[in-house]
Amino acid sequence: MADVTEIKTTTAVWRPVKGTLWREVSKHRALYLLISPAILLTILFSYVPMPGIYVAFLDYDIFMQLRSPFVGLQNFIEVFTLPMFLQSIANTLVLSILTLAVTFPAAIILALLLNEMKNGLFKRFVQTVSYLPHFFSWITVIGMAYAMYAMYGPVNDAIVSVTGKDADRILFLGQQWFFVPNILVMTLWKNAGWNTIMYLAALTAIDPTLYEAAHIDGAGRWRRLWHITLPGIRPTIVMLLIFGIGGLLGSNFELVYGLQNSFIDFEVISTIVYKQGINQGQYSLATALGLAQGIVSFILLYTANRISKKLTQTGIF
Amino acid sequence: MSYESSGYKVFKAINFTIMLLIIVVTVYPYLHITAKALNEGYDTMRGGLTIFPRSFTWENFSVLLRDATMLQALYITISRVVVNTFLSLIVTFTAAYVMSKPRFPFKNTALMILVIPMFIHAGLIPTYVLYSKIGLLNNYWVYILPSLFSFFNMILIRTYIRSSVPESLEESAKMDGAGEFTVMLRIILPLCMPILAAITLFEAVGSWNDWTTTLYFVTNPDLFTLQYKLMQVIKESESLMRLMAEAALTGQDTSQMQFSATPESLISAQIVLTTVPIIMVYPFLQRYFVNGIMIGAVKE
C-alpha cells in the first residue's frame, strides 16, 4: 500500500485508489508476467501440499480421502510410542549431530589450510580435485564404497597385506558398528572440499592491511589467525552453521537408504516416512512423523537464528 | 614477511602432505572403479586390483549397452536433463531479473512467497498425494515441473545482476525506447553469461544425479533413469555379491560360470558410465561456478 500513496503524492492528482493500483500494475505488466511462472510453480508445488498435513490428524482412507475419520493426535501418540519410531528418531538425531560435528569444523580447517598454500597452481589443483565428488550422485558414491570395501577390494587387500591372513577380510558394509562411521567418512569425502568454497570466498574478502598492521605490532601467525582471520570469516561460519542446524534432521535419506542391507538395522525418520508412507500406504502415520520432523527442524532453525542474533548480531532472518 | 621460522617450515611440509593425501583419497576410489569396469569380472574377484585393469576387457560396457532398458534409461535421463535445464534457466532467470529491480512494486511480497518454502515444506506424503491428484505420478513431467524454479539459484543470479550490471546501462536503453523484454534479453542476459553457465552446470548435474524422484513417484520401468537403475542393481546385487565372495573365499571353482561380467563389475561400469559426462564438462565450467558461488557468498 505504501506504493499507492507514493504515486498519489508524486502525480499530485487525486484518483480513486483502485484506479491508481490498476495503473501501477499495468505499468509493470511485463515484470508481473516475467515473475509469474516462478510464483505459480512455487504456490502449486510448495503451498498447495501444505494443507495436506491435515492427513496426519486423520485415519486416512484412500477412498474417503479428506473425509476420512478425524482422530486428532492419535497418530502422533502412536508415532511416539512405537519402539521402531522412537529408535528412528533417536538415530536421526544422533546421526545428524555427529555429521554436523564432523563435517562442519572439517570444512573450516580445510579452508584455512588451503588458504595457507602459497603455490597457486598446486592449490588450484587440490581445490579442483576436492570439489569433484560433490558433483557425483550419492548412489554413485555408495557404489564406489561397495567397490572399495568389497571382500576382495582395496581396503580388505590392505588389511590382508598387513596381517598376512586371508581370513581377516571383513564384509565392512554388512557390519552394524561400521554403518555410522562409514556415513561420516562418506559425507566428508563427498562434501568437505565443496564446503570450503564459501569460507575461501570470505577469506579473500579480508583486508590484507589488517595482517600487515598486526605483523608490525608483533603478532605471530597464531595471533593473526585468532584475531583477524577467524573474526573475518565469522559471519560466514555463523550463517552456514544456522543453515546446517536447520537442515539437521532433513538430510541423510539417500545415504542411509542406499547403504541399508539385510545385515543393517538402522532407520532414520526419512527412510521410515518413505517405507511406511509410500510402500505400505500408511499415509497418516507417515505424515505425522514427517510433520513432527518438520516442526522440530523449524524450531531448531529458529532457535539457532535467535541465539546467533543475540550473540553475534548475525542471522539469516 | 621474508623470514620463515622453522616452525612455519614444518607447518608448510605438513600442510603439503595433507593436501597430497586429500588428492590421493579423492582420486583413488575413482581410478579403482574405472579399473574394475575395464577388468574381467571373475579376475576382479581374486582381489589385488588397484588402479590399473589386470585383464583388460570392454565386456562389462558391452553387456550394459546391449540392455534395451539401459538405453531407454539413458534416453530418459538425457532428455530430462536437457528439458529441465533449459526451462528452469528461463523461469529462474526471468524471476531473478524482476527481483533485481529496486522499483518493482511487489518485490517484498514476491520474495516472501518464494522464500518461505525454503524453511517450511509440506513433507513427502502430502506432496505424493498432490502429485497423484494432478496426475504427476508415473508421468514424465514429474522430472521437470516441480524443479523448474530454484530460489537459491535465483538469489545467485540476482546478486550477480546487482553487482555487475550498472543501473545506468538499463536507464539509457530505456531512454532509447527499449521495452522490458529488450532490456532483459539484449542487455542483462549477455552480461549474465558467467553466472548462467554456473547455474546450467548445477541444474544439469542436479537432474542427472537425481534418483529419489523416480523412487518416490515413478513405478513405470519406461521412465526409469540411469541413477535409479544403478541404485536398483546396487541394492539387489548385495546378496549376490556376498554369495560370490563367499564362494571365492571357500575356494570353489568360479571359472565355470559363463560370462566374464559379474554384478560387481557391471556396477563399476555403470558408475563410470554415469560419471564420465560430469568429469568431461567439469573442467570447462569449474571457473564459472566457483566465481558464481563466491559472488553470492561475499555479498551476503
XYZ file of C-alpha atoms in Angstrom:
617
model
C 0.000 0.000 0.000
C 2.967 2.293 0.525
C 3.457 2.325 -3.228
C -0.028 3.628 -3.780
C 0.333 6.639 -1.508
C 3.666 7.415 -3.084
C 2.137 7.526 -6.551
C -0.589 9.838 -5.304
C 1.827 12.397 -3.939
C 4.120 12.346 -6.946
C 1.381 12.748 -9.506
C -0.312 15.291 -7.243
C -3.671 14.456 -8.782
C -6.351 12.752 -6.749
C -7.527 9.486 -8.203
C -9.509 6.606 -6.739
C -7.077 4.165 -5.074
C -8.362 1.307 -7.195
C -7.535 3.072 -10.440
C -4.058 4.008 -9.270
C -3.348 0.458 -8.276
C -4.505 -0.783 -11.639
C -2.334 1.746 -13.442
C 0.619 0.725 -11.330
C 0.094 -2.947 -12.157
C -0.422 -2.221 -15.812
C 2.698 -0.065 -15.980
C 4.758 -3.010 -14.737
C 2.785 -5.706 -16.521
C 5.909 -7.070 -18.202
C 7.530 -7.590 -14.797
C 4.456 -9.377 -13.430
C 4.393 -11.570 -16.481
C 8.071 -12.430 -16.075
C 7.836 -13.392 -12.405
C 4.528 -15.244 -12.664
C 5.949 -18.673 -13.644
C 8.158 -18.731 -10.538
C 5.303 -17.631 -8.277
C 2.761 -20.036 -9.780
C 5.126 -23.018 -9.621
C 6.049 -22.219 -6.022
C 2.420 -21.891 -4.999
C 1.436 -25.117 -6.738
C 4.309 -27.308 -5.592
C 5.101 -25.795 -2.182
C 1.954 -24.172 -0.810
C -0.826 -26.339 -2.195
C 0.507 -29.517 -0.488
C 0.825 -27.721 2.874
C -2.809 -28.226 3.988
C -2.172 -31.917 3.214
C -0.526 -32.231 6.622
C -4.129 -32.417 7.812
C -3.853 -36.089 6.837
C -1.707 -36.514 9.967
C -4.819 -35.960 12.076
C -6.997 -38.410 10.132
C -7.316 -42.144 9.951
C -6.631 -41.759 6.253
C -8.508 -43.959 3.887
C -7.542 -43.900 0.225
C -11.168 -43.967 -0.892
C -12.590 -41.445 1.570
C -9.535 -39.174 1.326
C -10.092 -35.973 3.299
C -13.482 -37.227 4.510
C -11.694 -39.942 6.482
C -12.460 -40.019 10.217
C -10.717 -37.378 12.299
C -8.638 -38.934 15.061
C -6.830 -35.902 16.470
C -3.432 -36.608 17.913
C -3.779 -40.379 17.849
C -1.258 -40.801 15.014
C 1.267 -38.716 16.906
C 0.728 -40.759 20.038
C 1.287 -43.911 18.023
C 4.432 -42.463 16.466
C 5.885 -41.597 19.830
C 5.064 -44.901 21.488
C 6.137 -47.478 18.885
C 9.738 -48.552 19.560
C 10.569 -48.525 15.823
C 9.625 -44.854 15.532
C 11.376 -43.866 18.738
C 14.510 -45.651 17.576
C 14.380 -43.914 14.186
C 14.015 -40.517 15.865
C 16.987 -41.239 18.120
C 19.008 -42.467 15.114
C 18.155 -39.335 13.142
C 19.256 -37.079 15.991
C 22.499 -38.932 16.676
C 23.436 -39.217 13.018
C 22.615 -35.572 12.279
C 24.542 -34.215 15.247
C 27.565 -36.425 14.529
C 27.542 -35.437 10.856
C 27.390 -31.752 11.710
C 30.078 -32.098 14.388
C 32.455 -33.839 11.980
C 31.834 -32.080 8.671
C 31.355 -28.523 9.896
C 34.767 -27.943 11.514
C 36.442 -30.040 8.803
C 35.432 -27.563 6.099
C 36.744 -24.591 8.107
C 40.068 -26.301 8.861
C 40.444 -27.383 5.247
C 39.713 -23.858 4.037
C 42.292 -22.396 6.435
C 44.890 -24.941 5.292
C 44.140 -24.236 1.631
C 44.424 -20.538 2.350
C 47.944 -21.096 3.674
C 49.038 -22.695 0.394
C 51.131 -20.127 -1.419
C 51.726 -22.188 -4.562
C 48.797 -21.054 -6.711
C 48.846 -23.860 -9.247
C 49.018 -26.699 -6.700
C 46.365 -25.013 -4.574
C 44.037 -24.761 -7.553
C 44.661 -28.400 -8.386
C 43.762 -29.505 -4.840
C 40.599 -27.417 -4.983
C 39.594 -28.783 -8.382
C 40.067 -32.362 -7.216
C 38.343 -31.918 -3.864
C 35.247 -30.234 -5.362
C 34.682 -33.040 -7.853
C 32.953 -35.629 -5.597
C 30.265 -33.057 -4.830
C 29.101 -33.480 -8.427
C 28.688 -37.240 -8.156
C 25.328 -38.556 -7.032
C 25.038 -40.231 -3.634
C 24.212 -43.527 -5.256
C 27.400 -43.333 -7.330
C 29.398 -42.653 -4.180
C 27.692 -45.596 -2.493
C 28.618 -47.760 -5.485
C 32.235 -46.679 -5.115
C 32.084 -47.541 -1.416
C 30.835 -51.016 -2.316
C 33.855 -51.401 -4.596
C 36.349 -50.047 -2.055
C 35.008 -52.160 0.832
C 34.334 -55.284 -1.249
C 35.500 -58.613 0.147
C 38.338 -58.518 -2.371
C 38.533 -54.756 -2.653
C 41.414 -52.403 -1.831
C 40.576 -51.913 1.852
C 40.470 -55.642 2.568
C 43.551 -56.192 0.395
C 45.381 -53.635 2.517
C 44.305 -55.351 5.734
C 45.468 -58.738 4.451
C 48.788 -57.325 3.317
C 49.360 -56.078 6.863
C 48.147 -59.106 8.838
C 49.024 -61.705 6.222
C 45.908 -63.759 6.961
C 43.280 -64.057 4.233
C 40.639 -64.829 6.872
C 40.923 -61.278 8.182
C 38.804 -59.980 5.338
C 35.724 -58.167 6.652
C 32.418 -57.563 4.927
C 32.508 -53.931 6.040
C 29.174 -52.806 4.647
C 27.441 -55.669 6.444
C 28.747 -54.610 9.866
C 26.370 -52.754 12.111
C 29.179 -50.984 14.012
C 30.649 -49.703 10.760
C 27.441 -48.110 9.482
C 27.572 -44.708 11.207
C 31.359 -44.174 10.971
C 31.126 -45.062 7.282
C 28.393 -42.479 6.735
C 30.595 -39.841 8.345
C 33.575 -40.814 6.184
C 31.482 -40.773 3.006
C 29.913 -37.403 3.829
C 33.371 -35.968 4.427
C 34.676 -37.479 1.198
C 31.837 -36.111 -0.877
C 31.346 -32.639 0.561
C 34.293 -31.437 2.645
C 36.075 -29.898 -0.340
C 32.971 -28.267 -1.732
C 32.024 -26.783 1.641
C 35.288 -24.812 1.685
C 34.156 -22.572 -1.199
C 32.173 -20.175 0.962
C 34.980 -19.868 3.509
C 37.610 -19.314 0.826
C 35.431 -16.557 -0.613
C 35.127 -14.967 2.820
C 38.880 -15.299 3.372
C 39.716 -13.401 0.183
C 37.463 -10.585 1.375
C 39.574 -9.903 4.487
C 41.557 -6.671 4.198
C 45.281 -7.590 3.803
C 46.393 -4.362 5.518
C 44.992 -5.794 8.764
C 47.592 -8.570 8.581
C 50.399 -6.127 7.830
C 49.414 -3.893 10.737
C 49.207 -6.873 13.102
C 52.558 -8.147 11.836
C 54.226 -4.791 12.549
C 52.692 -4.786 16.007
C 54.412 -8.130 16.588
C 51.513 -10.560 16.263
C 52.588 -14.099 15.387
C 50.778 -16.408 12.993
C 48.501 -17.843 15.657
C 47.527 -14.416 16.952
C 46.803 -13.235 13.425
C 44.690 -16.349 12.821
C 42.853 -15.827 16.094
C 42.342 -12.069 15.947
C 41.982 -11.380 12.220
C 41.214 -14.479 10.154
C 38.591 -16.127 12.363
C 36.690 -12.899 13.168
C 36.874 -12.103 9.444
C 35.022 -15.257 8.441
C 32.745 -15.348 11.497
C 29.603 -14.129 9.665
C 30.083 -16.906 7.086
C 30.649 -19.506 9.799
C 27.527 -18.419 11.678
C 25.385 -18.333 8.551
C 26.459 -21.803 7.406
C 26.045 -23.161 10.948
C 22.462 -21.895 11.115
C 21.697 -23.480 7.767
C 23.401 -26.670 8.938
C 21.287 -26.787 12.108
C 18.144 -26.023 10.122
C 18.793 -28.894 7.733
C 19.963 -31.173 10.541
C 17.042 -33.594 10.529
C 16.001 -33.472 6.908
C 19.081 -34.883 5.208
C 20.639 -38.337 5.065
C 17.854 -40.173 3.218
C 19.851 -41.092 0.128
C 22.890 -42.205 2.088
C 21.051 -44.227 4.729
C 18.614 -45.814 2.269
C 21.390 -46.600 -0.205
C 23.616 -48.252 2.396
C 20.906 -50.269 4.107
C 21.092 -54.027 3.531
C 19.927 -57.204 5.207
C 22.639 -57.013 7.888
C 21.925 -53.451 8.886
C 19.272 -52.391 11.352
C 19.311 -48.626 11.131
C 16.366 -46.433 10.180
C 16.059 -42.654 10.186
C 12.841 -40.639 10.047
C 13.024 -40.068 6.296
C 13.502 -43.764 5.484
C 10.552 -44.666 7.747
C 8.365 -41.994 6.134
C 9.194 -43.438 2.719
C 8.721 -47.071 3.671
C 5.600 -46.637 5.815
C 4.053 -43.947 3.644
C 4.701 -44.802 0.043
C 5.475 -48.526 0.214
C 2.944 -49.540 2.878
C 0.344 -46.844 2.215
C 0.227 -45.741 5.873
C -0.317 -42.137 4.880
C -1.489 -40.825 8.235
C 1.365 -42.232 10.296
C 3.994 -41.187 7.776
C 2.572 -37.678 7.510
C 2.503 -37.361 11.291
C 6.130 -38.446 11.501
C 7.139 -36.110 8.691
C 5.241 -33.239 10.302
C 6.902 -33.855 13.663
C 10.274 -33.807 11.934
C 9.419 -30.587 10.104
C 8.301 -28.832 13.269
C 11.417 -29.874 15.185
C 13.599 -28.755 12.253
C 11.935 -25.372 12.157
C 12.265 -24.907 15.921
C 15.970 -25.785 15.676
C 16.464 -23.303 12.839
C 14.534 -20.574 14.622
C 16.353 -21.103 17.926
C 19.770 -21.162 16.268
C 18.934 -17.951 14.468
C 17.722 -16.242 17.647
C 20.771 -17.271 19.665
C 23.060 -16.190 16.874
C 21.373 -12.793 16.596
C 21.812 -12.265 20.335
C 25.442 -13.323 20.398
C 26.863 -12.155 17.087
C 24.274 -9.835 15.543
C 24.245 -12.156 12.506
C 21.210 -14.085 11.358
C 19.529 -15.309 8.214
C 16.114 -13.874 9.033
C 57.426 -11.414 5.776
C 60.505 -12.919 4.142
C 61.749 -14.539 7.342
C 60.382 -18.010 7.856
C 60.705 -19.664 11.240
C 61.489 -23.365 11.362
C 58.088 -23.956 12.930
C 56.448 -22.459 9.867
C 58.554 -24.652 7.574
C 57.355 -27.736 9.448
C 53.785 -26.497 9.151
C 54.178 -25.991 5.412
C 55.535 -29.503 4.982
C 52.655 -30.987 6.985
C 50.142 -28.897 5.087
C 51.589 -30.039 1.763
C 51.361 -33.663 2.911
C 47.732 -33.233 3.953
C 46.910 -31.776 0.546
C 48.618 -34.692 -1.217
C 46.652 -37.078 0.982
C 43.402 -35.337 0.031
C 44.226 -35.726 -3.654
C 45.035 -39.422 -3.266
C 41.970 -40.192 -1.145
C 39.690 -38.358 -3.575
C 41.127 -39.761 -6.792
C 41.912 -43.344 -5.775
C 38.327 -44.664 -5.469
C 37.508 -43.284 -8.887
C 40.563 -44.788 -10.565
C 39.859 -48.082 -8.795
C 36.291 -48.190 -10.042
C 37.482 -47.427 -13.586
C 39.999 -50.257 -13.380
C 37.234 -52.548 -12.147
C 34.957 -51.510 -15.004
C 37.666 -52.384 -17.510
C 38.698 -55.653 -15.851
C 37.213 -59.118 -16.301
C 34.689 -59.693 -13.549
C 35.965 -63.046 -12.279
C 39.516 -61.837 -12.310
C 38.459 -58.873 -10.138
C 37.041 -61.286 -7.585
C 40.536 -62.627 -6.875
C 41.353 -59.286 -5.263
C 44.559 -57.293 -5.519
C 43.198 -54.957 -8.167
C 44.401 -51.382 -7.693
C 44.079 -48.604 -10.238
C 45.037 -50.462 -13.430
C 42.986 -53.154 -15.130
C 44.757 -56.520 -14.905
C 42.972 -58.406 -17.651
C 41.528 -55.724 -19.867
C 38.072 -56.081 -21.398
C 35.230 -53.948 -22.786
C 32.823 -56.774 -21.950
C 31.250 -55.004 -18.931
C 30.313 -51.989 -21.006
C 29.038 -54.015 -23.924
C 26.833 -56.119 -21.626
C 25.416 -52.897 -20.203
C 24.779 -51.251 -23.549
C 23.193 -54.353 -25.073
C 20.474 -53.975 -22.449
C 17.486 -52.220 -24.039
C 16.151 -50.964 -20.707
C 19.510 -49.312 -20.126
C 19.271 -47.427 -23.416
C 15.764 -46.334 -22.528
C 17.031 -45.078 -19.139
C 19.837 -43.230 -20.904
C 17.304 -41.579 -23.205
C 15.022 -40.547 -20.308
C 17.966 -39.208 -18.322
C 19.453 -37.149 -21.141
C 16.116 -35.756 -22.259
C 15.095 -34.731 -18.749
C 18.466 -33.055 -18.191
C 18.127 -31.042 -21.402
C 14.471 -30.062 -20.971
C 14.743 -29.335 -17.250
C 17.927 -27.307 -17.533
C 16.626 -25.204 -20.400
C 13.201 -24.480 -18.888
C 14.456 -23.895 -15.370
C 17.029 -21.409 -16.649
C 14.201 -19.416 -18.239
C 11.988 -19.470 -15.133
C 14.794 -18.732 -12.685
C 16.450 -16.046 -14.788
C 13.247 -14.110 -15.501
C 12.377 -14.209 -11.791
C 15.875 -13.037 -10.865
C 15.644 -10.215 -13.403
C 12.403 -8.935 -11.868
C 13.692 -9.316 -8.309
C 16.843 -7.373 -9.158
C 14.768 -4.242 -9.796
C 14.503 -1.938 -6.781
C 11.452 -0.266 -8.330
C 9.360 -3.423 -8.733
C 6.325 -2.634 -6.520
C 5.530 -6.017 -5.000
C 9.098 -7.183 -4.664
C 8.898 -7.854 -0.934
C 5.633 -9.762 -1.207
C 7.031 -11.878 -4.029
C 10.208 -12.504 -2.057
C 8.190 -13.688 0.938
C 6.159 -16.061 -1.211
C 9.280 -17.506 -2.762
C 11.450 -17.761 0.371
C 9.039 -19.392 2.838
C 9.207 -22.859 1.168
C 12.960 -22.800 1.858
C 12.104 -23.251 5.543
C 8.701 -24.909 5.627
C 7.862 -27.922 3.474
C 4.710 -29.968 3.389
C 6.715 -33.185 3.509
C 6.817 -36.272 1.328
C 3.327 -37.684 1.806
C 1.282 -34.500 1.126
C 3.494 -33.970 -1.933
C 2.813 -37.527 -3.036
C -0.938 -37.020 -2.607
C -0.803 -33.779 -4.610
C 1.135 -35.433 -7.430
C -1.357 -38.280 -7.567
C -4.234 -35.767 -7.756
C -2.737 -33.738 -10.609
C -1.544 -36.810 -12.467
C 2.197 -36.439 -11.995
C 2.714 -39.974 -10.686
C 4.304 -42.135 -13.384
C 4.383 -39.101 -15.615
C 7.498 -37.837 -17.400
C 6.736 -34.269 -16.277
C 7.337 -35.162 -12.631
C 11.019 -34.846 -13.561
C 10.517 -31.350 -14.975
C 7.719 -29.277 -13.426
C 8.413 -29.411 -9.671
C 12.076 -28.467 -10.096
C 11.700 -25.608 -12.571
C 12.219 -22.801 -10.076
C 15.169 -22.693 -7.696
C 15.203 -19.987 -5.042
C 18.887 -20.447 -4.299
C 19.862 -20.068 -7.968
C 17.588 -17.050 -8.307
C 19.438 -15.316 -5.456
C 22.774 -16.088 -7.126
C 21.639 -14.545 -10.421
C 20.024 -11.557 -8.721
C 23.177 -10.838 -6.743
C 25.198 -11.110 -9.931
C 22.956 -8.663 -11.818
C 23.093 -6.170 -8.962
C 26.845 -6.350 -8.540
C 27.968 -6.390 -12.143
C 25.359 -4.585 -14.249
C 25.346 -0.790 -13.788
C 21.839 0.590 -13.489
C 22.608 3.488 -15.831
C 23.073 0.991 -18.645
C 19.458 -0.065 -18.331
C 18.205 3.508 -17.996
C 19.930 4.648 -21.164
C 18.480 1.717 -23.052
C 15.025 2.625 -21.733
C 15.522 6.193 -22.945
C 16.369 4.879 -26.386
C 12.958 3.254 -26.319
C 13.770 -0.308 -25.336
C 10.973 -2.251 -23.633
C 11.291 -4.574 -20.655
C 11.896 -7.664 -22.787
C 14.504 -5.964 -24.941
C 16.413 -4.771 -21.886
C 16.313 -8.207 -20.340
C 17.288 -10.165 -23.428
C 19.687 -7.750 -25.144
C 21.392 -6.077 -22.210
C 21.123 -8.073 -18.980
C 21.211 -11.610 -20.387
C 24.535 -11.289 -22.287
C 26.186 -9.813 -19.193
C 24.961 -12.704 -17.040
C 26.606 -15.454 -19.086
C 29.205 -16.426 -16.433
C 26.623 -16.948 -13.680
C 24.224 -18.645 -16.099
C 26.982 -21.085 -17.030
C 27.347 -21.934 -13.343
C 23.577 -22.372 -12.907
C 23.441 -24.536 -16.042
C 26.027 -26.833 -14.512
C 24.165 -27.020 -11.171
C 20.830 -27.711 -12.820
C 22.184 -30.246 -15.291
C 24.176 -32.128 -12.654
C 21.237 -31.976 -10.251
C 18.782 -33.595 -12.619
C 21.385 -36.025 -13.994
C 22.103 -37.232 -10.439
C 18.565 -37.335 -9.068
C 17.153 -40.761 -8.325
C 14.772 -40.129 -5.418
C 12.133 -38.590 -7.693
C 11.953 -41.923 -9.504
C 11.971 -43.844 -6.216
C 9.105 -41.822 -4.752
C 6.871 -41.119 -7.717
C 7.608 -43.499 -10.600
C 6.918 -47.215 -10.954
C 6.776 -47.432 -14.737
C 10.062 -49.034 -15.950
C 9.938 -46.999 -19.160
C 10.529 -43.854 -17.088
C 13.450 -45.133 -15.003
C 16.637 -43.086 -15.051
C 20.260 -44.234 -15.077
C 20.856 -43.312 -11.439
C 17.713 -45.136 -10.357
C 18.755 -48.258 -12.229
C 22.178 -48.005 -10.631
C 20.503 -47.822 -7.220
C 18.457 -50.899 -8.058
C 21.419 -53.043 -9.071
C 23.438 -51.897 -6.065
C 20.618 -52.803 -3.691
C 19.821 -56.075 -5.444
C 23.350 -57.275 -6.047
C 24.340 -57.023 -2.411
C 23.232 -60.579 -1.639
C 24.570 -61.991 -4.905
C 27.943 -60.338 -4.355
C 28.127 -61.820 -0.892
C 27.430 -65.311 -2.222
C 30.108 -64.977 -4.865
C 32.617 -63.558 -2.411
C 31.941 -66.461 -0.077
C 32.291 -68.954 -2.914
C 35.632 -67.439 -3.855
C 36.689 -67.383 -0.215
C 35.991 -71.077 0.296
C 37.937 -71.930 -2.846
C 35.023 -73.038 -5.010
C 35.610 -73.023 -8.699
C 34.018 -69.956 -10.195
C 35.669 -70.250 -13.617
C 32.881 -72.439 -14.987
C 30.478 -69.504 -14.785
C 29.644 -68.347 -18.230
C 30.224 -64.641 -18.595
C 33.183 -62.590 -17.600
C 30.913 -59.901 -16.178
C 29.897 -60.084 -12.524
C 27.361 -57.837 -10.759
C 30.299 -56.067 -9.188
C 31.995 -55.331 -12.500
C 28.709 -54.307 -14.102
C 28.029 -51.851 -11.284
C 31.501 -50.430 -11.772
C 30.890 -49.998 -15.481
C 27.581 -48.320 -14.744
C 29.200 -45.919 -12.288
C 31.802 -44.984 -14.886
C 29.015 -44.509 -17.426
C 27.096 -42.148 -15.136
C 30.103 -40.105 -14.026
C 32.017 -39.714 -17.295
C 29.791 -36.892 -18.617
C 30.259 -34.969 -15.374
C 34.008 -35.430 -15.414
C 34.096 -34.287 -19.041
C 32.198 -30.997 -18.592
C 33.533 -30.238 -15.122
C 36.930 -28.702 -16.030
C 35.345 -26.309 -18.518
C 32.699 -24.998 -16.182
C 34.622 -25.058 -12.898
C 35.892 -21.475 -13.280
C 32.342 -20.204 -13.639
C 30.708 -21.970 -10.731
C 33.467 -21.026 -8.313
C 33.081 -17.369 -9.304
C 29.309 -17.591 -9.150
C 29.271 -19.064 -5.648
C 31.917 -16.616 -4.452
C 29.976 -13.577 -5.614
C 26.913 -14.887 -3.819
C 28.907 -15.579 -0.650
C 30.842 -12.316 -0.403
C 27.829 -10.111 -0.966
C 25.878 -11.885 1.760
